[in-house]
Amino acid sequence: MREYLKEGIKKIGVVIDDEKIDKLMEYLKFLMEYNSHTNLTAIRDEEGIIEKHFLDSILLMKHIKCESGKALDIGTGAGFPGMVLAICNPDIHFTLIDSVGKKINFLKQVKEKLNLTNVDPINVRAEEYINDENRESYDLGFCRGVSKLNTILEYVIPFLKVEGRFLPQKMEGTNEENESKSALKILKSEITKIYEEELPYSKDKRIIVEVVKREKTDKKYPRRVGIPLKKPL
């Protein structure tokens, strides 16, 4: 499986050293063990997890464009893309948040097992986590498979610095970018690029949307828990 991962990384076109690949494999092994008794992911086979979770997360490596700073992954689940990116980018500090306690408990154990000092898994909702200290303090935002773009923009953009970048991953053909014009305007952000990627083995298509925050966000956003989902901007 190590070679399967390594070859997939090579096909994507990024460079990850052997020490980090070893840590990714430890993470994979622990995920497989944990998933046998606690449901973290519906994908059960190693090849599927490597491609649909690990390599899917590694696609973002091509677009991070910074070597240090702070990053936020909202709705991280079992750590995708946040934990994978934290392993691959030790000089970027990652905050991984999810409202499901069992997933954050798992990630805390991953952090301990791999001796990671650049990642903090937190069991909380985005709307409850934001405060005066962490508002507009992050350089990068990530979110994979959580709600539609016009909803997740409200969760992520308030955390980003002006000129900070949000890189949500989407399936091809959802057309969510067009539905997000109002949210982008209200949150003073813009889509600067849409990257078309594909998984290295299955050739499944992926879209990575680059959103840049242009001005400070009004402090009334994000609205209280549940409102962004029920009434998107």
Coordinates of C-alpha atoms in Angstrom, one line a residue:
M1 CA 0.0 0.0 0.0
R2 CA 2.9 2.4 0.6
E3 CA 3.9 2.1 -3.1
Y4 CA 0.3 2.6 -4.1
L5 CA 0.3 5.9 -2.1
K6 CA 3.7 6.9 -3.3
E7 CA 2.9 6.3 -7.0
G8 CA -0.4 8.2 -6.6
I9 CA 1.5 11.2 -5.2
K10 CA 3.9 11.0 -8.1
K11 CA 1.0 10.9 -10.6
I12 CA -0.5 14.0 -8.9
G13 CA 2.8 15.8 -9.5
V14 CA 3.8 16.9 -6.0
V15 CA 6.8 16.0 -3.9
I16 CA 6.4 14.5 -0.4
D17 CA 9.4 13.1 1.4
D18 CA 9.6 9.5 2.8
E19 CA 9.3 10.6 6.4
K20 CA 5.9 12.2 5.7
I21 CA 4.8 9.2 3.6
D22 CA 5.6 7.0 6.6
K23 CA 3.4 9.2 8.8
L24 CA 0.6 9.0 6.3
M25 CA 0.9 5.2 6.3
E26 CA 0.7 5.2 10.1
Y27 CA -2.4 7.4 9.9
L28 CA -3.9 5.0 7.3
K29 CA -3.2 1.9 9.5
F30 CA -4.7 3.5 12.6
L31 CA -7.8 4.7 10.6
M32 CA -8.4 1.2 9.3
E33 CA -8.2 -0.2 12.8
Y34 CA -10.4 2.5 14.3
N35 CA -12.9 2.3 11.5
S36 CA -13.4 -1.4 12.2
H37 CA -15.3 -0.5 15.5
T38 CA -16.2 3.2 15.1
N39 CA -17.7 4.4 11.9
L40 CA -15.5 7.2 10.6
T41 CA -15.7 6.7 6.8
A42 CA -18.0 4.6 4.6
I43 CA -15.0 3.6 2.5
R44 CA -13.5 0.4 4.0
D45 CA -10.8 -0.8 1.6
E46 CA -7.3 0.5 1.8
E47 CA -7.0 1.4 -1.9
G48 CA -10.3 3.3 -1.7
I49 CA -9.2 5.2 1.4
I50 CA -5.9 6.1 -0.1
E51 CA -7.4 7.5 -3.3
K52 CA -10.7 8.9 -2.2
H53 CA -9.4 10.5 1.0
F54 CA -5.6 10.7 1.1
L55 CA -4.8 11.5 -2.5
D56 CA -7.9 13.6 -2.8
S57 CA -6.6 15.7 0.0
I58 CA -3.1 15.8 -1.5
L59 CA -4.5 17.4 -4.7
L60 CA -4.6 20.6 -2.6
M61 CA -0.9 20.6 -2.2
K62 CA -0.5 22.0 -5.7
H63 CA -2.5 25.1 -4.7
I64 CA -1.5 26.0 -1.1
K65 CA 1.2 28.5 -2.2
C66 CA 2.6 29.2 1.2
E67 CA 5.1 27.5 3.5
S68 CA 4.0 28.8 6.9
G69 CA 0.9 30.4 8.5
K70 CA -2.4 29.2 9.9
A71 CA -5.0 27.0 8.2
L72 CA -8.5 26.0 9.1
D73 CA -10.4 22.9 8.0
I74 CA -14.1 23.0 8.8
G75 CA -16.1 19.8 8.9
T76 CA -12.8 17.8 8.8
G77 CA -14.5 14.4 9.6
A78 CA -11.7 11.8 9.9
G79 CA -9.1 14.4 9.0
F80 CA -9.7 15.1 5.3
P81 CA -8.1 17.2 4.0
G82 CA -6.8 18.9 7.2
M83 CA -4.9 16.0 8.9
V84 CA -3.3 14.9 5.6
L85 CA -2.2 18.5 4.9
A86 CA -0.9 19.0 8.4
I87 CA 1.3 15.9 8.0
C88 CA 2.6 17.2 4.7
N89 CA 3.1 20.8 5.8
P90 CA 4.7 20.8 9.2
D91 CA 5.3 24.6 9.2
I92 CA 1.6 25.5 8.7
H93 CA -0.5 25.3 11.9
F94 CA -3.9 23.6 11.3
T95 CA -7.1 23.9 13.2
L96 CA -9.4 21.0 12.5
I97 CA -13.0 21.4 13.6
D98 CA -16.0 19.1 13.5
S99 CA -19.2 18.8 15.4
V100 CA -19.0 15.0 15.7
G101 CA -17.1 14.1 18.9
K102 CA -16.0 10.6 17.9
K103 CA -14.2 12.0 14.8
I104 CA -12.3 14.6 16.8
N105 CA -11.5 12.0 19.5
F106 CA -9.9 9.9 16.7
L107 CA -7.9 12.9 15.4
K108 CA -6.6 13.7 18.8
Q109 CA -5.2 10.1 19.0
V110 CA -3.7 10.5 15.5
K111 CA -2.0 13.7 16.7
E112 CA -0.6 11.9 19.7
K113 CA 0.5 8.8 17.8
L114 CA 2.3 10.8 15.2
N115 CA 3.7 13.4 17.6
L116 CA 2.3 16.3 15.5
T117 CA 2.7 19.7 17.0
N118 CA 1.1 21.7 14.2
V119 CA -2.5 20.5 14.5
D120 CA -5.4 21.1 16.9
P121 CA -8.5 19.0 16.5
I122 CA -11.5 20.7 18.2
N123 CA -15.1 19.4 18.7
V124 CA -17.2 22.5 17.9
R125 CA -19.4 24.1 15.2
A126 CA -17.8 26.9 13.2
E127 CA -20.5 29.3 14.3
E128 CA -19.7 28.6 17.9
Y129 CA -15.9 28.6 17.5
I130 CA -15.4 32.1 16.1
N131 CA -14.5 34.8 18.5
D132 CA -12.6 38.2 18.6
E133 CA -9.3 36.4 18.9
N134 CA -9.5 33.9 16.0
R135 CA -11.7 36.0 13.7
E136 CA -9.7 37.1 10.6
S137 CA -6.6 35.3 11.8
Y138 CA -6.2 32.4 9.3
D139 CA -4.3 32.5 6.0
L140 CA -5.9 29.4 4.5
G141 CA -9.3 27.8 4.7
F142 CA -10.4 24.3 3.6
C143 CA -13.7 22.4 3.5
R144 CA -14.5 19.2 1.7
G145 CA -17.9 17.9 1.1
V146 CA -19.7 20.0 3.6
S147 CA -22.9 21.7 2.4
K148 CA -23.1 23.9 -0.7
L149 CA -20.6 26.6 -1.5
N150 CA -22.9 29.5 -0.6
T151 CA -23.3 28.0 2.9
I152 CA -19.7 27.1 3.6
L153 CA -18.5 30.5 2.5
E154 CA -20.3 32.0 5.5
Y155 CA -18.6 29.4 7.8
V156 CA -15.1 30.0 6.5
I157 CA -14.6 33.5 5.2
P158 CA -15.0 35.3 8.6
F159 CA -12.0 33.3 9.9
L160 CA -9.7 34.5 7.1
K161 CA -7.4 37.4 7.0
V162 CA -7.9 40.0 4.2
E163 CA -6.3 38.4 1.1
G164 CA -6.6 35.0 2.8
R165 CA -7.5 32.1 0.5
F166 CA -10.3 29.5 0.8
L167 CA -9.8 26.3 -1.3
P168 CA -13.1 24.3 -1.1
Q169 CA -13.2 21.0 -3.0
K170 CA -16.2 20.1 -5.1
M171 CA -17.4 17.3 -7.4
E172 CA -17.4 18.3 -11.1
G173 CA -20.7 19.7 -12.5
T174 CA -22.3 21.0 -9.3
N175 CA -22.4 24.6 -10.6
E176 CA -22.3 25.8 -7.1
E177 CA -20.0 28.7 -8.1
N178 CA -22.9 30.4 -9.9
E179 CA -25.2 30.0 -6.9
S180 CA -22.7 31.7 -4.6
K181 CA -22.6 35.2 -6.2
S182 CA -24.7 36.8 -3.5
A183 CA -22.7 35.2 -0.7
L184 CA -19.4 36.2 -2.3
K185 CA -20.6 39.8 -2.6
I186 CA -21.9 40.0 1.0
L187 CA -18.7 38.5 2.4
K188 CA -16.5 40.7 0.2
S189 CA -14.7 37.8 -1.5
E190 CA -14.3 36.6 -5.0
I191 CA -13.6 33.4 -7.0
T192 CA -10.2 34.0 -8.6
K193 CA -9.7 30.6 -10.2
I194 CA -11.3 27.2 -10.6
Y195 CA -8.8 24.3 -10.8
E196 CA -9.8 21.1 -12.6
E197 CA -8.1 18.1 -11.1
E198 CA -8.5 14.3 -11.3
L199 CA -7.7 11.4 -8.9
P200 CA -4.7 9.5 -10.2
Y201 CA -6.1 6.0 -10.4
S202 CA -9.9 6.2 -10.9
K203 CA -9.6 9.5 -13.0
D204 CA -12.6 10.8 -11.1
K205 CA -12.9 14.6 -11.7
R206 CA -12.5 17.1 -8.9
I207 CA -12.9 20.9 -8.7
I208 CA -10.9 23.1 -6.4
V209 CA -12.3 26.6 -6.2
E210 CA -10.0 29.4 -5.2
V211 CA -11.7 32.2 -3.2
V212 CA -9.9 35.2 -2.0
K213 CA -11.2 37.5 0.7
R214 CA -10.8 41.1 -0.4
E215 CA -12.1 43.1 2.6
K216 CA -13.0 42.7 6.3
T217 CA -16.1 40.7 7.1
D218 CA -19.0 42.2 8.9
K219 CA -19.0 40.8 12.5
K220 CA -22.6 39.6 12.2
Y221 CA -21.3 36.7 10.1
P222 CA -21.4 33.8 10.6
R223 CA -25.0 33.9 11.8
R224 CA -26.0 31.7 14.7
V225 CA -26.0 27.9 14.5
G226 CA -28.2 26.5 11.8
I227 CA -29.1 29.7 10.1
P228 CA -26.4 29.6 7.3
L229 CA -27.7 26.1 6.4
K230 CA -31.4 27.0 6.4
K231 CA -31.0 30.4 4.8
P232 CA -27.9 30.7 2.7
L233 CA -26.7 34.2 1.8

